[in-house]
Amino acid sequence: MDVFTQMTSHEQVVFCHDPDTDLRAIIAIHDTTLGPALGGCRMRMYRTVEEGLEDVLRLSRGMTYKCAAADVDFGGGKSVIIGDPQKKTPEMFRAFGQFVESLNGRFYTGTDMGTTPEDFVHALKETSCIVGVPKAYGGSGDSSIPTAKGVLYGLEATSEVLFGTKSVTGKTLSIQGLGKVGMKVAESLLQQGAHLLVQDINQTALDAILSKAKETEGTVRVVTEDELFEAEADFFVPCALGGILNDDTIPTLNVRAVVGSANNQLLESWHGDALREKGILYAPDYIVNAGGLIQVADELYGPNDERVLQKTRTIYDTLLNVYRHAEAENVSTHIAADLYCEKRIEQRRKRSSFFSHQKRPKWTIRN
Ligand code: NAD
């Protein structure tokens, strides 16, 4: 398949090569209706350039929806560096920064899998279109704080729909992954007196949450992966792996809802329908985990934690809107979420063409 056929709805794809630093990167700009494209830079040993292209096209399209859902003034983009993350150099990221700068503000980027905020301190020397650098360099710091808050708002909204109360006190939640996001979510739930079933491959994280539980009204029980998917609980909270909602896990799930931070939780789109058929309410991942995106998008106005947290609160209303839409249209929540985003983009497209028409200058010929 040629590149133009693969691009489908994409605006622009840029192939970047710097022989001096061995940089081979692809930048994909999917849609800039809502603003300049925003998306992280992933570094991976893709087996082929085609594999990297496929990934960057898929991920940049996802960013368009994520930005629309989070109501930030950015469109969807993404970049990939094809190479071994162990072999990255500061010069490579400076060269990458030059390519980003050449796009003249159409694309903003930062860290993703295989890259770190520190890598982008080097890129920052070449372009200001960088987000998510460490606080010492003017960035907004740890994005897992607003991401975890967003998950908690998602749980409140879902609890409101299912149980008529935002409160999770006394509720049982099974959590996979106690990393940067999962641990913060778990700690807050314990403070609220929830009962947790937790699973992680990291024993230190499990020990930490067991000791935290002693200071709270809540309880924690460590379970195996099989037990996690079979356990009866009110919520399943995936905060580790993508593709976790699939043909193997959905039949065993014994919960009322799924609300978590993990990216791309549905292995395939139809798994959203499978959850619905089972009567499990699915909170679309890209709505729930948008706190980190909200934080980096907000950096353009200068770092401000309070403003970020205020905006992160909107996840509660956005999710309720999506649930209402899904019910009214008789569709699964992941489809309702996509429709919600597409409508928002379409409205902006219409508005900007209306205003650009109104504002179009009348050309006069001066003698
Ligand atoms: P993290 O790497 O800090 O934590 C991941 C945790 O999952 C670790 O404790 C790890 O031990 C555990 N884990 C890994 N494999 C596991 C397995 N097979 N079974 C159980 N546990 C396992 O990552 P994070 O920043 O907390 O992010 C968690 C998820 O949320 C990821 O999918 C990430 O893409 C997504 N996300 C994170 C952010 C953010 O701001 N950090 C934003 C949006 C989405």
Short mmCIF file of C-alpha atoms and ligand atoms in Angstrom, two decimals:
data_model
loop_
_atom_site.label_atom_id
_atom_site.label_comp_id
_atom_site.label_asym_id
_atom_site.label_seq_id
_atom_site.Cartn_x
_atom_site.Cartn_y
_atom_site.Cartn_z
CA MET A 1 0.00 0.00 0.00
CA ASP A 2 1.45 3.42 -0.89
CA VAL A 3 1.89 6.12 1.75
CA PHE A 4 -0.97 8.30 0.49
CA THR A 5 -3.41 5.40 0.70
CA GLN A 6 -2.22 4.69 4.26
CA MET A 7 -2.52 8.34 5.30
CA THR A 8 -6.33 8.28 4.87
CA SER A 9 -7.44 11.28 6.95
CA HIS A 10 -3.94 12.59 7.81
CA GLU A 11 -2.85 16.08 6.79
CA GLN A 12 0.91 15.65 6.66
CA VAL A 13 3.63 13.06 7.19
CA VAL A 14 7.26 14.10 7.43
CA PHE A 15 10.18 11.69 7.09
CA CYS A 16 13.26 13.05 8.88
CA HIS A 17 16.82 11.85 8.30
CA ASP A 18 20.03 13.21 9.81
CA PRO A 19 23.00 11.07 8.73
CA ASP A 20 25.38 12.75 11.22
CA THR A 21 23.42 11.56 14.26
CA ASP A 22 21.78 8.54 12.59
CA LEU A 23 18.35 10.02 13.32
CA ARG A 24 15.53 8.39 11.38
CA ALA A 25 12.15 9.73 12.47
CA ILE A 26 8.62 10.12 11.18
CA ILE A 27 6.29 12.94 12.25
CA ALA A 28 2.59 12.48 11.49
CA ILE A 29 0.13 15.36 11.71
CA HIS A 30 -3.38 13.95 11.67
CA ASP A 31 -5.73 16.89 12.13
CA THR A 32 -5.13 20.53 13.10
CA THR A 33 -8.75 21.71 13.17
CA LEU A 34 -8.62 22.29 16.93
CA GLY A 35 -5.06 23.69 16.95
CA PRO A 36 -1.48 22.68 16.25
CA ALA A 37 -0.87 18.94 16.39
CA LEU A 38 0.29 17.58 19.76
CA GLY A 39 1.69 14.16 20.49
CA GLY A 40 4.64 12.44 22.11
CA CYS A 41 7.71 11.00 20.46
CA ARG A 42 8.10 7.24 20.75
CA MET A 43 11.51 5.60 20.20
CA ARG A 44 11.49 1.93 19.28
CA MET A 45 13.44 -0.67 17.32
CA TYR A 46 10.75 -1.00 14.66
CA ARG A 47 11.59 -3.96 12.44
CA THR A 48 10.80 -1.95 9.32
CA VAL A 49 10.08 1.66 8.36
CA GLU A 50 6.57 0.50 7.39
CA GLU A 51 5.97 -0.73 10.94
CA GLY A 52 7.04 2.67 12.32
CA LEU A 53 4.80 4.45 9.81
CA GLU A 54 1.81 2.29 10.74
CA ASP A 55 2.37 3.04 14.44
CA VAL A 56 2.76 6.80 13.99
CA LEU A 57 -0.34 7.03 11.79
CA ARG A 58 -2.44 5.06 14.30
CA LEU A 59 -1.16 6.97 17.33
CA SER A 60 -1.53 10.45 15.77
CA ARG A 61 -5.13 9.71 14.82
CA GLY A 62 -5.79 8.66 18.42
CA MET A 63 -4.34 11.99 19.62
CA THR A 64 -6.91 13.92 17.57
CA TYR A 65 -9.69 12.19 19.53
CA LYS A 66 -7.87 12.51 22.84
CA CYS A 67 -7.34 16.27 22.37
CA ALA A 68 -10.96 16.76 21.31
CA ALA A 69 -12.24 14.86 24.35
CA ALA A 70 -9.96 16.80 26.72
CA ASP A 71 -11.16 20.08 25.21
CA VAL A 72 -7.63 21.39 24.67
CA ASP A 73 -6.73 23.68 21.77
CA PHE A 74 -4.58 21.10 20.01
CA GLY A 75 -5.03 18.65 17.20
CA GLY A 76 -3.60 15.18 16.82
CA GLY A 77 -0.01 14.35 15.98
CA LYS A 78 2.69 11.91 16.96
CA SER A 79 6.29 11.11 16.09
CA VAL A 80 8.44 8.01 16.15
CA ILE A 81 12.20 7.65 16.12
CA ILE A 82 13.22 4.38 14.53
CA GLY A 83 16.12 3.08 16.60
CA ASP A 84 17.35 1.51 19.79
CA PRO A 85 16.54 3.70 22.83
CA GLN A 86 19.80 2.44 24.42
CA LYS A 87 21.74 4.15 21.62
CA LYS A 88 20.10 7.59 21.74
CA THR A 89 22.32 10.67 22.03
CA PRO A 90 21.76 14.34 22.91
CA GLU A 91 22.79 15.27 19.33
CA MET A 92 20.05 13.03 17.93
CA PHE A 93 17.43 14.93 19.94
CA ARG A 94 18.87 18.29 18.87
CA ALA A 95 18.56 17.16 15.26
CA PHE A 96 15.01 16.01 15.97
CA GLY A 97 14.29 19.43 17.51
CA GLN A 98 15.44 21.08 14.27
CA PHE A 99 12.96 19.02 12.26
CA VAL A 100 10.16 19.94 14.70
CA GLU A 101 11.16 23.61 14.38
CA SER A 102 10.98 23.34 10.58
CA LEU A 103 7.23 22.72 10.95
CA ASN A 104 6.88 26.26 12.22
CA GLY A 105 4.52 25.63 15.13
CA ARG A 106 2.31 23.01 13.45
CA PHE A 107 3.58 20.23 15.73
CA TYR A 108 4.34 20.07 19.48
CA THR A 109 5.96 17.02 21.05
CA GLY A 110 7.47 15.53 24.19
CA THR A 111 8.19 12.21 25.85
CA ASP A 112 6.53 8.85 25.15
CA MET A 113 7.70 5.20 25.33
CA GLY A 114 11.48 4.96 24.89
CA THR A 115 12.14 8.68 25.46
CA THR A 116 12.44 10.75 28.65
CA PRO A 117 11.73 14.38 29.59
CA GLU A 118 15.53 14.86 29.78
CA ASP A 119 15.91 13.88 26.09
CA PHE A 120 13.66 16.78 25.19
CA VAL A 121 15.78 19.26 27.12
CA HIS A 122 18.21 18.79 24.19
CA ALA A 123 15.45 19.26 21.61
CA LEU A 124 14.37 22.40 23.47
CA LYS A 125 17.66 24.06 22.42
CA GLU A 126 16.41 23.95 18.82
CA THR A 127 12.68 24.54 19.14
CA SER A 128 10.16 25.88 21.61
CA CYS A 129 7.54 23.38 20.39
CA ILE A 130 8.34 20.97 23.23
CA VAL A 131 6.14 20.05 26.21
CA GLY A 132 6.63 17.97 29.35
CA VAL A 133 10.26 18.85 30.14
CA PRO A 134 11.28 18.75 33.83
CA LYS A 135 10.09 21.57 36.10
CA ALA A 136 13.66 22.95 36.30
CA TYR A 137 13.43 23.69 32.55
CA GLY A 138 10.03 25.37 32.73
CA GLY A 139 7.91 22.24 32.26
CA SER A 140 5.01 21.17 34.46
CA GLY A 141 6.61 18.05 35.97
CA ASP A 142 5.03 14.71 36.89
CA SER A 143 1.98 14.15 34.67
CA SER A 144 0.82 11.13 36.67
CA ILE A 145 -0.67 13.46 39.31
CA PRO A 146 -3.43 14.90 37.05
CA THR A 147 -3.77 11.52 35.31
CA ALA A 148 -4.58 9.86 38.63
CA LYS A 149 -7.02 12.67 39.49
CA GLY A 150 -8.75 12.08 36.16
CA VAL A 151 -9.19 8.39 36.96
CA LEU A 152 -10.72 9.33 40.32
CA TYR A 153 -13.16 11.73 38.57
CA GLY A 154 -13.97 8.93 36.12
CA LEU A 155 -14.74 6.61 39.04
CA GLU A 156 -16.97 9.26 40.66
CA ALA A 157 -18.95 9.81 37.45
CA THR A 158 -19.36 6.08 36.86
CA SER A 159 -20.37 5.49 40.47
CA GLU A 160 -22.96 8.27 40.15
CA VAL A 161 -24.47 6.52 37.09
CA LEU A 162 -24.43 3.03 38.57
CA PHE A 163 -25.08 3.63 42.26
CA GLY A 164 -26.54 7.13 42.44
CA THR A 165 -23.59 8.42 44.48
CA LYS A 166 -20.13 9.71 43.70
CA SER A 167 -18.77 8.06 46.82
CA VAL A 168 -16.66 4.94 46.56
CA THR A 169 -16.67 4.34 50.32
CA GLY A 170 -17.28 0.65 50.95
CA LYS A 171 -16.98 -0.21 47.24
CA THR A 172 -14.69 -2.99 46.00
CA LEU A 173 -12.22 -2.16 43.24
CA SER A 174 -9.77 -4.51 41.51
CA ILE A 175 -6.66 -2.64 40.40
CA GLN A 176 -4.01 -3.83 37.97
CA GLY A 177 -0.75 -1.86 38.18
CA LEU A 178 0.51 0.18 41.13
CA GLY A 179 2.92 2.40 39.24
CA LYS A 180 2.96 6.18 39.08
CA VAL A 181 -0.77 6.44 38.34
CA GLY A 182 -2.17 3.26 39.93
CA MET A 183 -0.47 3.88 43.28
CA LYS A 184 -1.90 7.40 43.58
CA VAL A 185 -5.39 6.14 42.67
CA ALA A 186 -5.12 3.26 45.15
CA GLU A 187 -3.95 5.53 47.97
CA SER A 188 -6.83 7.94 47.44
CA LEU A 189 -9.37 5.09 47.31
CA LEU A 190 -8.03 3.70 50.58
CA GLN A 191 -8.37 7.12 52.20
CA GLN A 192 -12.02 7.08 51.08
CA GLY A 193 -12.59 3.69 52.74
CA ALA A 194 -12.70 1.47 49.65
CA HIS A 195 -11.76 -2.23 49.52
CA LEU A 196 -9.01 -3.02 47.02
CA LEU A 197 -7.90 -6.18 45.26
CA VAL A 198 -4.50 -5.40 43.76
CA GLN A 199 -2.15 -7.10 41.34
CA ASP A 200 1.30 -6.04 40.17
CA ILE A 201 4.51 -7.77 39.13
CA ASN A 202 6.44 -5.41 41.41
CA GLN A 203 6.53 -6.74 45.00
CA THR A 204 7.83 -3.40 46.36
CA ALA A 205 4.69 -1.65 45.11
CA LEU A 206 2.48 -4.34 46.67
CA ASP A 207 4.29 -4.04 50.02
CA ALA A 208 3.90 -0.25 49.91
CA ILE A 209 0.12 -0.34 49.41
CA LEU A 210 -0.30 -3.02 52.11
CA SER A 211 1.46 -0.78 54.59
CA LYS A 212 -0.54 2.31 53.48
CA ALA A 213 -3.79 0.42 54.11
CA LYS A 214 -2.96 0.14 57.81
CA GLU A 215 -3.40 3.90 58.23
CA THR A 216 -6.86 4.01 56.58
CA GLU A 217 -10.45 2.75 56.78
CA GLY A 218 -9.92 0.84 53.53
CA THR A 219 -8.55 -2.67 53.02
CA VAL A 220 -6.15 -4.28 50.54
CA ARG A 221 -5.84 -7.88 49.37
CA VAL A 222 -3.08 -8.91 46.97
CA VAL A 223 -4.32 -11.29 44.27
CA THR A 224 -2.88 -13.14 41.27
CA GLU A 225 -3.67 -12.07 37.71
CA ASP A 226 -6.25 -14.89 37.29
CA GLU A 227 -7.92 -13.98 40.57
CA LEU A 228 -8.02 -10.32 39.56
CA PHE A 229 -10.07 -11.03 36.45
CA GLU A 230 -12.45 -13.44 38.18
CA ALA A 231 -12.99 -11.56 41.43
CA GLU A 232 -16.37 -10.03 42.15
CA ALA A 233 -15.94 -6.25 42.41
CA ASP A 234 -17.74 -3.01 41.64
CA PHE A 235 -14.97 -1.62 39.41
CA PHE A 236 -12.01 -2.96 37.48
CA VAL A 237 -9.27 -0.30 37.34
CA PRO A 238 -6.60 -1.15 34.73
CA CYS A 239 -3.47 0.97 35.31
CA ALA A 240 -0.79 -1.15 33.65
CA LEU A 241 -1.14 -2.82 30.27
CA GLY A 242 -2.93 -2.01 27.02
CA GLY A 243 -5.13 -4.62 25.28
CA ILE A 244 -6.25 -5.91 28.68
CA LEU A 245 -9.93 -6.10 27.63
CA ASN A 246 -9.93 -9.02 25.22
CA ASP A 247 -11.42 -12.43 24.36
CA ASP A 248 -9.69 -14.06 27.35
CA THR A 249 -10.46 -11.51 30.07
CA ILE A 250 -13.96 -10.23 29.23
CA PRO A 251 -15.76 -13.57 29.74
CA THR A 252 -14.30 -13.89 33.25
CA LEU A 253 -14.80 -10.28 34.38
CA ASN A 254 -17.24 -10.02 37.26
CA VAL A 255 -17.50 -6.24 37.73
CA ARG A 256 -20.05 -3.48 37.09
CA ALA A 257 -17.65 -1.10 35.32
CA VAL A 258 -14.12 -0.60 33.94
CA VAL A 259 -12.44 2.74 34.69
CA GLY A 260 -8.66 3.02 34.46
CA SER A 261 -5.63 4.86 33.12
CA ALA A 262 -4.08 2.22 30.85
CA ASN A 263 -3.86 3.28 27.21
CA ASN A 264 -5.71 1.30 24.52
CA GLN A 265 -7.49 -1.01 26.97
CA LEU A 266 -9.73 -2.55 24.30
CA LEU A 267 -7.65 -5.02 22.29
CA GLU A 268 -10.04 -4.50 19.38
CA SER A 269 -12.88 -2.04 19.02
CA TRP A 270 -15.52 -4.82 19.16
CA HIS A 271 -14.39 -5.67 22.71
CA GLY A 272 -16.21 -2.47 23.73
CA ASP A 273 -19.40 -4.06 22.38
CA ALA A 274 -18.60 -7.31 24.20
CA LEU A 275 -18.42 -5.40 27.50
CA ARG A 276 -21.75 -3.73 26.79
CA GLU A 277 -23.39 -7.07 25.99
CA LYS A 278 -22.15 -8.32 29.38
CA GLY A 279 -23.69 -5.29 31.10
CA ILE A 280 -20.30 -3.83 32.07
CA LEU A 281 -20.06 -0.05 31.78
CA TYR A 282 -16.79 0.90 30.07
CA ALA A 283 -15.30 4.37 30.67
CA PRO A 284 -13.37 5.07 27.42
CA ASP A 285 -9.68 5.16 28.34
CA TYR A 286 -8.72 8.27 26.42
CA ILE A 287 -11.35 10.30 28.26
CA VAL A 288 -10.41 9.01 31.70
CA ASN A 289 -6.61 9.23 31.30
CA ALA A 290 -6.49 12.74 29.77
CA GLY A 291 -5.13 14.45 32.89
CA GLY A 292 -1.52 14.19 31.70
CA LEU A 293 -2.44 15.58 28.29
CA ILE A 294 -4.34 18.44 29.92
CA GLN A 295 -1.22 19.25 31.91
CA VAL A 296 1.19 19.39 28.95
CA ALA A 297 -1.31 21.27 26.77
CA ASP A 298 -1.67 23.84 29.54
CA GLU A 299 2.09 24.51 29.57
CA LEU A 300 1.65 26.99 26.75
CA TYR A 301 0.17 29.38 29.33
CA GLY A 302 3.03 28.69 31.79
CA PRO A 303 2.95 25.95 34.47
CA ASN A 304 0.06 26.25 36.93
CA ASP A 305 -1.02 23.22 38.96
CA GLU A 306 -4.33 24.72 40.12
CA ARG A 307 -5.47 25.51 36.56
CA VAL A 308 -4.55 21.99 35.45
CA LEU A 309 -6.50 20.37 38.25
CA GLN A 310 -9.51 22.57 37.53
CA LYS A 311 -9.48 21.51 33.89
CA THR A 312 -8.94 17.87 34.86
CA ARG A 313 -12.23 18.06 36.79
CA THR A 314 -14.05 18.39 33.45
CA ILE A 315 -13.34 14.68 32.88
CA TYR A 316 -16.26 14.03 35.25
CA ASP A 317 -18.77 15.91 33.04
CA THR A 318 -17.29 14.70 29.76
CA LEU A 319 -17.69 11.11 30.88
CA LEU A 320 -21.28 11.66 32.04
CA ASN A 321 -22.00 13.22 28.63
CA VAL A 322 -20.58 10.19 26.86
CA TYR A 323 -22.64 7.80 29.01
CA ARG A 324 -25.81 9.81 28.22
CA HIS A 325 -24.99 9.84 24.52
CA ALA A 326 -24.37 6.11 24.50
CA GLU A 327 -27.74 5.48 26.11
CA ALA A 328 -29.62 7.90 23.86
CA GLU A 329 -28.03 6.56 20.68
CA ASN A 330 -28.12 2.94 21.85
CA VAL A 331 -24.41 2.44 21.15
CA SER A 332 -21.40 1.28 23.18
CA THR A 333 -19.58 3.92 25.20
CA HIS A 334 -16.37 3.70 23.11
CA ILE A 335 -18.41 4.53 20.01
CA ALA A 336 -20.26 7.34 21.81
CA ALA A 337 -16.88 8.78 22.83
CA ASP A 338 -15.61 8.80 19.23
CA LEU A 339 -18.86 10.41 18.02
CA TYR A 340 -18.61 13.06 20.76
CA CYS A 341 -15.09 13.96 19.60
CA GLU A 342 -15.95 13.94 15.90
CA LYS A 343 -18.88 16.28 16.59
CA ARG A 344 -16.64 18.69 18.47
CA ILE A 345 -14.11 18.75 15.62
CA GLU A 346 -16.85 19.19 13.03
CA GLN A 347 -18.39 22.10 14.97
CA ARG A 348 -15.01 23.84 15.13
CA ARG A 349 -14.39 23.19 11.44
CA LYS A 350 -17.71 24.85 10.57
CA ARG A 351 -17.10 27.74 12.94
CA SER A 352 -13.61 28.46 11.63
CA SER A 353 -14.74 28.39 8.01
CA PHE A 354 -17.61 30.75 8.94
CA PHE A 355 -15.25 33.17 10.69
CA SER A 356 -12.53 32.90 8.07
CA HIS A 357 -15.18 33.74 5.47
CA GLN A 358 -16.34 36.76 7.52
CA LYS A 359 -12.84 37.95 8.15
CA ARG A 360 -11.47 37.43 4.66
CA PRO A 361 -9.92 40.77 3.70
CA LYS A 362 -11.31 42.59 0.70
CA TRP A 363 -8.42 43.11 -1.65
CA THR A 364 -8.11 46.59 -3.03
CA ILE A 365 -5.66 47.70 -5.65
CA ARG A 366 -3.73 50.74 -4.62
CA ASN A 367 -2.67 53.11 -7.29
P1 NAD B 1 4.23 2.91 35.37
O1 NAD B 1 5.25 2.28 34.48
O2 NAD B 1 4.68 3.87 36.41
O3 NAD B 1 3.38 1.77 36.13
C1 NAD B 1 2.96 0.60 35.53
C2 NAD B 1 2.77 -0.42 36.64
O4 NAD B 1 2.23 -1.59 36.05
C3 NAD B 1 4.07 -0.82 37.34
O5 NAD B 1 3.90 -0.85 38.74
C4 NAD B 1 4.34 -2.22 36.79
O6 NAD B 1 5.06 -3.04 37.69
C5 NAD B 1 2.93 -2.71 36.56
N1 NAD B 1 2.86 -3.83 35.61
C6 NAD B 1 3.56 -4.01 34.47
N2 NAD B 1 3.23 -5.17 33.90
C7 NAD B 1 2.27 -5.73 34.69
C8 NAD B 1 1.52 -6.92 34.63
N3 NAD B 1 1.71 -7.82 33.66
N4 NAD B 1 0.62 -7.16 35.61
C9 NAD B 1 0.45 -6.25 36.62
N5 NAD B 1 1.14 -5.12 36.73
C10 NAD B 1 2.03 -4.86 35.78
O7 NAD B 1 3.18 3.56 34.39
P2 NAD B 1 2.12 4.71 34.74
O8 NAD B 1 2.69 6.02 34.38
O9 NAD B 1 1.57 4.48 36.09
O10 NAD B 1 0.99 4.41 33.64
C11 NAD B 1 0.10 3.32 33.80
C12 NAD B 1 -0.77 3.21 32.55
O11 NAD B 1 -1.46 4.45 32.35
C13 NAD B 1 0.01 2.96 31.25
O12 NAD B 1 -0.78 2.18 30.38
C14 NAD B 1 0.19 4.34 30.68
O13 NAD B 1 0.35 4.32 29.26
C15 NAD B 1 -1.14 4.98 31.05
N6 NAD B 1 -1.10 6.44 31.10
C16 NAD B 1 -0.24 7.07 31.96
C17 NAD B 1 -0.21 8.47 32.00
C18 NAD B 1 0.73 9.21 32.93
O14 NAD B 1 0.57 10.44 33.06
N7 NAD B 1 1.68 8.55 33.58
C19 NAD B 1 -1.07 9.22 31.17
C20 NAD B 1 -1.96 8.54 30.33
C21 NAD B 1 -1.96 7.15 30.31
#
